CSV table of C-alpha atoms and ligand atoms in Angstrom, one decimal:
chain,number,residue,atom,x,y,z
M,274,MET,CA,27.1,14.0,-12.2
M,275,LYS,CA,28.7,12.2,-9.8
M,276,THR,CA,27.8,10.2,-6.7
M,277,GLN,CA,29.3,7.1,-4.8
M,278,VAL,CA,26.5,4.5,-5.7
M,279,CYS,CA,24.3,4.5,-8.5
M,280,ILE,CA,21.4,2.8,-8.3
M,281,ILE,CA,19.4,1.2,-11.3
M,282,GLY,CA,15.7,1.0,-10.5
M,283,GLY,CA,13.6,2.8,-8.1
M,284,GLY,CA,11.8,-0.4,-6.8
M,285,PRO,CA,11.7,-1.5,-3.2
M,286,SER,CA,15.4,-2.7,-3.5
M,287,GLY,CA,16.8,0.3,-4.9
M,288,LEU,CA,14.9,2.7,-2.9
M,289,MET,CA,15.7,1.0,0.7
M,290,LEU,CA,19.4,0.7,-0.3
M,291,SER,CA,19.6,4.6,-0.9
M,292,GLN,CA,17.9,5.2,2.2
M,293,LEU,CA,20.1,3.0,4.2
M,294,LEU,CA,23.5,4.3,2.8
M,295,HIS,CA,22.2,8.0,2.8
M,296,LEU,CA,21.8,7.4,6.5
M,297,LYS,CA,25.5,6.9,6.8
M,298,GLY,CA,26.4,9.9,4.5
M,299,ILE,CA,27.3,7.8,1.6
M,300,ASP,CA,25.4,9.7,-1.5
M,301,THR,CA,23.6,7.8,-4.1
M,302,ILE,CA,21.6,8.6,-6.9
M,303,VAL,CA,18.3,6.7,-8.0
M,304,LEU,CA,17.8,6.3,-11.9
M,305,GLU,CA,13.8,4.9,-12.5
M,306,ARG,CA,12.7,4.3,-16.1
M,307,GLN,CA,9.0,4.5,-14.8
M,308,SER,CA,7.2,7.3,-13.7
M,309,ARG,CA,6.1,7.5,-9.6
M,310,GLU,CA,2.7,6.9,-10.2
M,311,TYR,CA,3.4,4.1,-12.6
M,312,VAL,CA,5.7,2.4,-9.4
M,313,LEU,CA,3.2,3.2,-7.1
M,314,GLY,CA,0.3,1.8,-9.5
M,315,ARG,CA,1.5,-1.8,-9.5
M,316,ILE,CA,0.4,-4.4,-6.9
M,317,ARG,CA,2.4,-6.7,-5.3
M,318,ALA,CA,2.3,-9.4,-2.8
M,319,GLY,CA,2.0,-8.3,0.8
M,320,VAL,CA,3.5,-10.1,3.5
M,321,LEU,CA,6.8,-9.0,5.2
M,322,GLU,CA,9.2,-11.1,6.8
M,323,HIS,CA,10.5,-10.0,10.5
M,324,GLY,CA,13.9,-9.2,8.8
M,325,PHE,CA,12.8,-7.1,6.3
M,326,ALA,CA,10.1,-5.4,8.8
M,327,GLU,CA,13.6,-4.7,10.9
M,328,LEU,CA,15.5,-3.2,7.9
M,329,MET,CA,12.2,-0.7,7.4
M,330,ARG,CA,13.0,0.5,10.9
M,331,GLU,CA,16.3,0.6,10.7
M,332,ALA,CA,16.0,2.9,7.6
M,333,GLN,CA,13.5,5.2,9.5
M,334,CYS,CA,10.5,4.1,7.2
M,335,GLY,CA,8.6,1.7,9.9
M,336,GLU,CA,6.7,4.1,11.5
M,337,ARG,CA,3.6,3.4,9.3
M,338,MET,CA,4.0,0.1,8.8
M,339,ASP,CA,4.1,-0.5,12.6
M,340,ARG,CA,0.7,1.5,12.9
M,341,GLU,CA,-1.1,0.2,9.8
M,342,GLY,CA,0.7,-3.3,9.2
M,343,GLU,CA,-1.0,-6.4,11.1
M,344,ILE,CA,1.0,-8.8,12.8
M,345,HIS,CA,0.0,-12.0,11.7
M,346,ASP,CA,1.2,-15.3,14.1
M,347,GLY,CA,-0.4,-18.2,11.9
M,348,PHE,CA,-1.9,-18.9,8.2
M,349,TYR,CA,-4.2,-21.9,7.1
M,350,ILE,CA,-3.7,-24.5,4.7
M,351,ALA,CA,-6.6,-25.9,3.3
M,352,HIS,CA,-6.7,-29.1,2.0
M,353,ASP,CA,-9.0,-32.5,1.4
M,354,GLY,CA,-11.8,-30.3,2.8
M,355,LYS,CA,-9.9,-29.8,6.2
M,356,LEU,CA,-8.0,-26.2,7.1
M,357,ASP,CA,-5.3,-27.0,8.9
M,358,ARG,CA,-3.6,-24.1,10.7
M,359,VAL,CA,0.2,-23.4,10.6
M,360,ASP,CA,1.1,-22.0,13.9
M,361,LEU,CA,4.0,-19.7,12.9
M,362,LYS,CA,5.0,-18.1,16.2
M,363,LYS,CA,5.0,-21.5,17.7
M,364,TYR,CA,7.2,-23.1,15.5
M,365,SER,CA,9.4,-20.8,14.2
M,366,GLY,CA,10.7,-19.9,18.3
M,367,GLY,CA,8.5,-17.0,18.7
M,368,SER,CA,8.5,-14.9,15.0
M,369,SER,CA,5.9,-13.8,13.0
M,370,VAL,CA,4.9,-11.6,9.8
M,371,VAL,CA,3.5,-8.2,9.2
M,372,VAL,CA,1.1,-8.0,6.6
M,373,TYR,CA,1.6,-4.6,4.7
M,374,GLY,CA,1.1,-4.0,1.0
M,375,GLN,CA,4.0,-3.3,-0.9
M,376,THR,CA,2.5,-0.7,-2.5
M,377,GLU,CA,2.0,1.5,0.7
M,378,LEU,CA,5.8,0.3,1.9
M,379,THR,CA,7.1,1.7,-1.3
M,380,ARG,CA,5.2,5.2,-1.0
M,381,ASP,CA,6.8,5.4,2.1
M,382,LEU,CA,10.3,4.4,1.0
M,383,TYR,CA,9.5,7.3,-1.8
M,384,GLU,CA,8.6,9.9,1.3
M,385,ALA,CA,11.6,9.0,3.3
M,386,ARG,CA,14.0,9.8,-0.2
M,387,ASP,CA,11.8,13.1,-0.7
M,388,LYS,CA,12.1,14.3,3.2
M,389,MET,CA,16.1,13.8,3.0
M,390,ASP,CA,16.3,15.3,-0.4
M,391,GLY,CA,17.4,11.8,-1.9
M,392,LYS,CA,18.2,12.1,-5.5
M,393,VAL,CA,15.3,9.8,-7.1
M,394,ILE,CA,15.4,10.3,-10.8
M,395,HIS,CA,12.1,9.2,-12.9
M,396,ASN,CA,11.7,8.5,-16.4
M,397,VAL,CA,15.2,8.1,-17.5
M,398,GLU,CA,15.5,6.5,-21.2
M,399,ASP,CA,18.2,4.2,-22.1
M,400,VAL,CA,20.4,3.5,-19.2
M,401,THR,CA,23.4,2.3,-20.1
M,402,LEU,CA,26.2,0.8,-18.0
M,403,HIS,CA,30.0,1.7,-18.8
M,404,ASP,CA,33.2,0.4,-17.9
M,405,LEU,CA,32.0,-1.7,-15.0
M,406,LYS,CA,35.5,-3.4,-14.5
M,407,SER,CA,37.0,-0.5,-13.8
M,408,ASP,CA,37.4,1.8,-10.4
M,409,ALA,CA,35.8,4.4,-12.5
M,410,PRO,CA,32.3,2.9,-13.9
M,411,TRP,CA,29.8,5.0,-15.0
M,412,VAL,CA,26.2,5.4,-16.3
M,413,THR,CA,24.4,7.3,-18.7
M,414,TYR,CA,20.6,7.9,-19.5
M,415,ARG,CA,19.0,10.1,-21.8
M,416,ASP,CA,16.5,13.0,-20.7
M,417,GLY,CA,14.5,13.9,-23.8
M,418,ASP,CA,17.5,15.0,-26.3
M,419,GLU,CA,20.4,15.3,-23.8
M,420,ILE,CA,22.6,12.0,-22.6
M,421,VAL,CA,23.4,12.7,-19.0
M,422,ARG,CA,26.7,11.0,-18.0
M,423,ILE,CA,26.9,9.9,-13.8
M,424,ASP,CA,30.2,8.9,-12.5
M,425,CYS,CA,30.5,6.5,-9.5
M,426,ASP,CA,32.3,4.0,-7.4
M,427,PHE,CA,29.4,1.6,-7.6
M,428,VAL,CA,26.7,0.5,-9.9
M,429,ILE,CA,24.0,-1.6,-8.2
M,430,GLY,CA,21.3,-3.4,-10.5
M,431,ALA,CA,17.9,-3.1,-8.8
M,432,ASP,CA,15.8,-2.7,-11.7
M,433,GLY,CA,14.1,-5.6,-11.5
M,434,PHE,CA,13.7,-9.0,-14.0
M,435,HIS,CA,13.5,-6.9,-17.4
M,436,GLY,CA,16.0,-4.4,-16.4
M,437,VAL,CA,19.4,-3.3,-18.3
M,438,SER,CA,21.7,-4.7,-15.5
M,439,ARG,CA,21.6,-7.9,-15.7
M,440,LYS,CA,21.9,-7.6,-19.6
M,441,SER,CA,25.3,-5.5,-19.3
M,442,ILE,CA,27.1,-8.8,-17.9
M,443,PRO,CA,28.8,-10.5,-20.5
M,444,LYS,CA,26.8,-13.9,-21.4
M,445,ASP,CA,30.1,-16.0,-20.5
M,446,VAL,CA,30.3,-14.6,-17.5
M,447,LEU,CA,26.9,-15.0,-16.2
M,448,THR,CA,24.7,-18.4,-15.5
M,449,GLU,CA,21.1,-18.1,-15.3
M,450,HIS,CA,18.5,-21.0,-14.0
M,451,GLU,CA,15.1,-20.9,-15.0
M,452,LYS,CA,12.1,-22.7,-14.3
M,453,VAL,CA,8.9,-21.6,-15.8
M,454,TYR,CA,5.3,-23.2,-14.3
M,455,PRO,CA,2.8,-24.3,-16.4
M,456,PHE,CA,0.0,-22.0,-14.9
M,457,GLY,CA,-0.1,-18.7,-13.8
M,458,TRP,CA,-2.1,-16.6,-11.0
M,459,LEU,CA,-5.2,-14.7,-11.4
M,460,GLY,CA,-5.7,-12.1,-8.7
M,461,VAL,CA,-8.3,-10.2,-7.7
M,462,LEU,CA,-8.4,-6.8,-5.4
M,463,SER,CA,-12.2,-6.2,-3.9
M,464,ARG,CA,-13.2,-3.7,-1.6
M,465,THR,CA,-14.8,-6.4,0.8
M,466,LYS,CA,-14.3,-7.8,4.6
M,467,PRO,CA,-11.4,-10.6,4.3
M,468,VAL,CA,-13.1,-14.0,4.6
M,469,SER,CA,-10.1,-14.8,7.3
M,470,PRO,CA,-8.3,-12.7,9.8
M,471,GLU,CA,-5.2,-14.9,8.7
M,472,LEU,CA,-4.3,-16.1,5.3
M,473,ILE,CA,-5.4,-19.3,3.5
M,474,TYR,CA,-3.5,-21.0,1.0
M,475,ALA,CA,-6.0,-23.5,-0.5
M,476,ARG,CA,-4.8,-26.9,-2.2
M,477,ASN,CA,-8.0,-28.0,-4.5
M,478,ASP,CA,-8.3,-30.5,-7.3
M,479,ARG,CA,-9.3,-27.3,-9.8
M,480,GLY,CA,-6.2,-26.0,-8.9
M,481,PHE,CA,-4.7,-23.6,-6.1
M,482,ALA,CA,-6.6,-20.9,-4.1
M,483,LEU,CA,-5.1,-18.3,-1.9
M,484,CYS,CA,-7.1,-15.7,0.5
M,485,SER,CA,-5.1,-13.0,1.6
M,486,LEU,CA,-5.6,-9.3,2.6
M,487,ARG,CA,-4.3,-5.7,2.9
M,488,SER,CA,-6.4,-4.6,5.1
M,489,GLN,CA,-9.4,-5.2,7.1
M,490,VAL,CA,-11.7,-3.8,4.6
M,491,LEU,CA,-9.8,-4.9,1.5
M,492,SER,CA,-9.3,-8.1,0.2
M,493,ARG,CA,-7.3,-9.9,-2.2
M,494,TYR,CA,-7.7,-13.4,-3.8
M,495,TYR,CA,-6.2,-15.7,-6.1
M,496,ILE,CA,-7.2,-18.6,-8.2
M,497,GLN,CA,-4.8,-20.4,-10.4
M,498,VAL,CA,-5.2,-20.6,-14.2
M,499,PRO,CA,-4.0,-22.3,-17.3
M,500,LEU,CA,-1.5,-19.8,-18.6
M,501,THR,CA,-3.7,-19.7,-21.8
M,502,ASP,CA,-6.1,-17.4,-20.1
M,503,SER,CA,-6.7,-13.7,-20.3
M,504,VAL,CA,-8.2,-11.4,-17.8
M,505,GLU,CA,-11.2,-10.9,-20.3
M,506,ASP,CA,-12.0,-14.9,-19.8
M,507,TRP,CA,-12.8,-13.8,-15.6
M,508,SER,CA,-15.9,-11.8,-15.3
M,509,ASP,CA,-16.0,-11.1,-11.5
M,510,GLU,CA,-19.1,-13.5,-11.1
M,511,ALA,CA,-17.1,-16.2,-12.8
M,512,PHE,CA,-14.0,-15.6,-10.4
M,513,TRP,CA,-15.7,-15.6,-7.1
M,514,ASP,CA,-18.1,-18.9,-8.3
M,515,GLU,CA,-14.7,-20.8,-8.8
M,516,LEU,CA,-12.9,-19.3,-6.0
M,517,LYS,CA,-15.7,-20.3,-3.6
M,518,GLN,CA,-15.5,-24.2,-5.3
M,519,ARG,CA,-12.3,-24.6,-4.1
M,520,LEU,CA,-12.4,-23.4,-1.0
M,521,PRO,CA,-13.5,-25.6,1.9
M,522,ASP,CA,-17.5,-25.0,2.5
M,523,GLU,CA,-17.0,-23.5,5.6
M,524,VAL,CA,-15.1,-20.9,4.2
M,525,SER,CA,-16.8,-20.1,1.5
M,526,ALA,CA,-20.2,-19.8,2.6
M,527,LYS,CA,-19.0,-16.8,4.3
M,528,LEU,CA,-17.0,-15.4,1.6
M,529,GLU,CA,-18.0,-11.8,0.9
M,530,THR,CA,-18.1,-10.8,-3.3
M,531,GLY,CA,-18.0,-7.4,-4.7
M,532,PRO,CA,-16.7,-5.8,-7.5
M,533,SER,CA,-13.0,-6.3,-8.5
M,534,ILE,CA,-10.7,-3.0,-8.3
M,535,GLU,CA,-7.6,-4.9,-9.7
M,536,LYS,CA,-7.7,-7.9,-12.0
M,537,SER,CA,-4.6,-9.2,-13.3
M,538,ILE,CA,-3.1,-12.8,-14.2
M,539,ALA,CA,0.7,-13.3,-13.0
M,540,PRO,CA,2.6,-16.2,-14.6
M,541,LEU,CA,4.7,-18.2,-12.3
M,542,ARG,CA,8.4,-18.6,-12.4
M,543,SER,CA,11.4,-19.3,-10.5
M,544,PHE,CA,15.2,-17.5,-11.9
M,545,VAL,CA,18.1,-17.5,-10.4
M,546,ALA,CA,21.4,-15.6,-12.2
M,547,GLU,CA,24.7,-15.9,-10.5
M,548,PRO,CA,27.4,-14.4,-10.0
M,549,MET,CA,25.7,-11.1,-8.4
M,550,ARG,CA,28.3,-9.3,-9.1
M,551,TYR,CA,30.5,-8.2,-12.3
M,552,GLY,CA,33.4,-5.9,-11.4
M,553,ASN,CA,31.9,-2.8,-10.0
M,554,LEU,CA,28.3,-4.0,-10.5
M,555,PHE,CA,26.1,-5.3,-7.8
M,556,LEU,CA,22.6,-7.0,-8.4
M,557,ALA,CA,20.0,-7.1,-6.0
M,558,GLY,CA,16.7,-8.0,-5.9
M,559,ASP,CA,14.5,-9.3,-8.7
M,560,ALA,CA,17.4,-8.3,-11.1
M,561,ALA,CA,19.1,-11.7,-9.8
M,562,HIS,CA,16.2,-13.6,-8.7
M,563,ILE,CA,12.4,-14.4,-8.9
M,564,VAL,CA,10.5,-16.9,-6.9
M,565,PRO,CA,6.9,-18.2,-7.5
M,566,PRO,CA,4.6,-16.0,-5.4
M,567,THR,CA,3.6,-19.0,-3.0
M,568,GLY,CA,5.5,-18.5,-0.1
M,569,ALA,CA,5.7,-14.9,-0.1
M,570,ARG,CA,9.5,-14.6,-0.5
M,571,GLY,CA,9.7,-12.1,-3.4
M,572,LEU,CA,10.1,-8.9,-1.6
M,573,ASN,CA,12.0,-10.7,1.3
M,574,SER,CA,14.5,-12.3,-1.1
M,575,ALA,CA,15.5,-8.9,-2.4
M,576,ALA,CA,15.5,-8.1,1.7
M,577,SER,CA,18.8,-10.0,2.2
M,578,ASP,CA,20.6,-8.7,-0.7
M,579,ILE,CA,19.9,-5.2,0.6
M,580,TYR,CA,21.0,-6.2,4.0
M,581,TYR,CA,24.7,-7.4,2.7
M,582,LEU,CA,24.9,-4.6,0.3
M,583,TYR,CA,24.4,-1.9,3.0
M,584,HIS,CA,26.7,-3.6,5.2
M,585,GLY,CA,29.6,-4.4,2.5
M,586,MET,CA,29.2,-0.8,1.5
M,587,VAL,CA,29.0,0.9,4.7
M,588,ASP,CA,32.2,-0.9,5.8
M,589,HIS,CA,34.0,-0.3,2.3
M,590,TYR,CA,33.7,3.4,3.1
M,591,LEU,CA,33.6,3.7,6.9
M,592,ASN,CA,35.9,1.3,7.5
M,593,GLY,CA,38.2,0.8,4.4
M,594,ASP,CA,36.9,-3.0,4.7
M,595,ASP,CA,36.1,-4.7,1.6
M,596,ALA,CA,35.7,-8.4,2.8
M,597,GLY,CA,31.8,-7.6,2.9
M,598,LEU,CA,31.8,-6.7,-0.6
M,599,GLU,CA,34.1,-9.3,-1.7
M,600,GLY,CA,32.1,-12.1,-0.3
M,601,TYR,CA,28.7,-10.4,-1.8
M,602,SER,CA,27.9,-12.9,-4.4
M,603,ALA,CA,28.4,-15.8,-2.6
M,604,LYS,CA,26.5,-14.7,0.5
M,605,ALA,CA,23.7,-13.3,-1.2
M,606,LEU,CA,23.3,-16.6,-3.2
M,607,ALA,CA,23.3,-19.1,-0.6
M,608,ARG,CA,19.9,-17.4,1.2
M,609,VAL,CA,18.7,-16.7,-2.3
M,610,TRP,CA,18.7,-20.6,-3.2
M,611,LYS,CA,17.2,-21.5,0.1
M,612,ALA,CA,14.1,-19.3,-0.7
M,613,GLN,CA,14.0,-20.7,-4.1
M,614,ARG,CA,13.9,-23.9,-2.6
M,615,PHE,CA,11.2,-22.8,0.0
M,616,SER,CA,9.0,-20.9,-2.6
M,617,TRP,CA,9.2,-24.4,-5.4
M,618,TRP,CA,8.4,-26.6,-2.4
M,619,MET,CA,5.2,-24.1,-1.5
M,620,THR,CA,4.4,-24.5,-5.2
M,621,THR,CA,5.0,-27.8,-6.1
M,622,LEU,CA,3.0,-28.9,-2.8
M,623,LEU,CA,-0.3,-26.7,-3.1
M,624,HIS,CA,-0.8,-26.6,-6.9
M,625,THR,CA,-2.0,-28.7,-9.4
M,626,PHE,CA,0.0,-30.1,-12.1
M,627,PRO,CA,-1.8,-30.2,-15.7
M,628,GLU,CA,0.9,-33.0,-17.0
M,629,SER,CA,1.5,-34.8,-13.4
M,630,ILE,CA,1.3,-38.9,-13.4
M,631,THR,CA,-0.6,-40.3,-10.4
M,632,TYR,CA,2.7,-41.3,-8.6
M,633,ASP,CA,3.5,-37.5,-8.3
M,634,GLN,CA,-0.4,-36.9,-7.3
M,635,ARG,CA,0.5,-39.5,-4.3
M,636,LEU,CA,3.7,-37.7,-3.5
M,637,GLN,CA,2.1,-34.4,-3.0
M,638,GLU,CA,-0.9,-35.8,-0.8
M,639,THR,CA,1.6,-37.3,1.0
M,640,ASP,CA,3.9,-34.3,1.5
M,641,MET,CA,0.8,-33.0,2.8
M,642,GLU,CA,-0.1,-35.7,5.1
M,643,TYR,CA,3.5,-35.8,6.5
M,644,LEU,CA,3.7,-31.7,7.0
M,645,PHE,CA,0.8,-31.7,9.7
M,646,SER,CA,2.2,-35.2,11.2
M,647,SER,CA,5.4,-33.6,12.1
M,648,GLU,CA,6.2,-30.9,14.6
M,649,LYS,CA,9.9,-30.9,13.0
M,650,ALA,CA,8.2,-30.5,9.3
M,651,LEU,CA,5.6,-27.4,10.6
M,652,GLY,CA,8.9,-26.1,11.9
M,653,SER,CA,11.0,-26.3,8.9
M,654,LEU,CA,7.9,-24.6,7.0
M,655,ALA,CA,7.6,-22.2,9.8
M,656,GLU,CA,11.1,-21.0,10.0
M,657,ASN,CA,11.3,-20.5,6.0
M,658,TYR,CA,8.2,-18.3,5.9
M,659,VAL,CA,9.1,-15.7,8.8
M,660,GLY,CA,12.4,-15.8,7.3
M,661,LEU,CA,15.8,-17.6,7.6
M,662,PRO,CA,18.3,-15.3,9.2
M,663,PHE,CA,20.4,-12.7,7.1
R,60,APR,N1,16.4,1.7,-16.0
R,60,APR,C1,15.5,2.3,-14.8
R,60,APR,N2,15.1,1.6,-14.1
R,60,APR,C2,14.7,0.6,-14.6
R,60,APR,C3,14.7,-0.2,-15.9
R,60,APR,C4,15.8,0.7,-16.7
R,60,APR,N3,16.4,-0.1,-17.9
R,60,APR,N4,14.3,-1.3,-16.0
R,60,APR,C5,13.8,-1.4,-14.9
R,60,APR,N5,13.5,-0.6,-14.2
R,60,APR,C6,12.6,-0.2,-12.9
R,60,APR,C7,11.4,-0.5,-12.9
R,60,APR,O1,10.5,0.5,-13.5
R,60,APR,C8,11.0,-0.8,-11.7
R,60,APR,O2,10.6,0.2,-10.9
R,60,APR,O3,13.8,-1.0,-12.0
R,60,APR,C9,12.5,-1.2,-10.9
R,60,APR,C10,12.8,-2.3,-10.1
R,60,APR,O4,11.7,-2.6,-9.2
R,60,APR,P1,10.8,-4.2,-8.8
R,60,APR,O5,10.6,-4.8,-10.1
R,60,APR,O6,10.2,-3.8,-8.0
R,60,APR,O7,12.1,-5.0,-8.2
R,60,APR,P2,12.6,-5.0,-6.7
R,60,APR,O8,13.0,-3.6,-6.6
R,60,APR,O9,14.4,-5.6,-6.5
R,60,APR,O10,11.7,-5.4,-5.8
R,60,APR,C11,12.1,-7.0,-5.0
R,60,APR,O11,9.5,-6.4,-4.9
R,60,APR,O12,7.6,-5.9,-6.5
R,60,APR,C12,8.7,-6.7,-5.7
R,60,APR,O13,8.3,-8.9,-7.5
R,60,APR,C13,9.2,-7.3,-6.9
R,60,APR,O14,9.1,-9.2,-5.5
R,60,APR,C14,10.0,-8.6,-5.6
R,60,APR,C15,10.9,-7.5,-5.1
R,61,PHB,C1,-0.9,-11.3,-1.4
R,61,PHB,O1,-1.1,-10.7,-0.5
R,61,PHB,O2,-0.6,-10.5,-2.7
R,61,PHB,C2,0.4,-12.4,-1.3
R,61,PHB,C3,0.2,-13.0,-0.2
R,61,PHB,C4,1.0,-13.9,0.0
R,61,PHB,C5,1.5,-14.8,-0.9
R,61,PHB,C6,1.2,-14.1,-2.2
R,61,PHB,C7,0.8,-13.0,-2.4
R,61,PHB,O3,2.1,-15.9,-0.6
């Protein structure tokens, strides 16, 4: 087989890029290791920054998001028994975020690819990247007993943190920066009315908690737990009980509980691999960087990679201009690191660190006091949360 751009990974990053390039007449093949059902079964964050929502529209996939997604102009931070609102719209100069589940968004991208006869090949095994430094890279995968070869101009590594693309870059070329946090998030999805129309991030001595939602009948809650905990340690009852203890009384009093329809624990990690280009391989999204979920930056941090790659590819194929692709890694990393800084800061501000010394705790308290006493500090939080410009 032959294509212009071979995309490894059919998550939001790979699908979005494939869709955008297709609309400009650039041919792509997406190779996905899992089945579509598996990909659509993954539950992930649901806050989209303005720029990502715009990309969905440009990809002609924004219709359902615009109809069913909720625009949020603010969120709350609960701390010291108080509930303080961060007015995103006011402090970001008019921006907001869209609350729309990532599962739904991925479904929309798949449907759009189907409608255009996009080539998304599922259940591929043993994807291997070849001759990445040459002008004629190629990719192979195994389909049963058969090895299939795809020749292309460019390979996009959009295969997430555990994918093969980043691992195909020689170790002496790649620098990996990683920070692992000493806790995880236990998440519960329940068919209950959300406790608050806007998200509540709660800082509490017992640990962090988050009240989020997918719709007005579907809630998503999280609590910080030690890494040694497993899902089996947490009955629904124990989860609701602990969540209530971490929220201000006025919020706990109206919390509607019910059976969990999904329950999982995710560790928190910050990670960046640089550079994001090796020859004609370009990394995008989780393949190159991971953020802890505290600032809802995961998907949004992938969005700028896709935006730069999309424009770089269009300039290459339609205008014969390679400046965008040449500058991709540096440009993408500059924004990636800002999203890293913000996610690390939100995580540090809101979590309880098991080994922290009193000095760190006082700084954390002071950071919170400063935030709600300074319009400039709130402005910094808001502009990062709604998304820095691409
Ligand atoms: N070959 C083919 N596909 C692979 C391989 C491989 N060797 N390894 C992984 N994949 C697939 C995974 O099955 C997954 O569907 O690549 C896809 C990567 O998708 P995500 O992990 O969702 O990464 P990305 O698309 O960059 O998502 C960016 O969205 O889902 C969130 O946490 C994610 O916030 C991040 C953002
Ligand atoms: C979620 O709804 O899953 C969610 C929302 C905001 C976050 C993280 C997760 O910061």
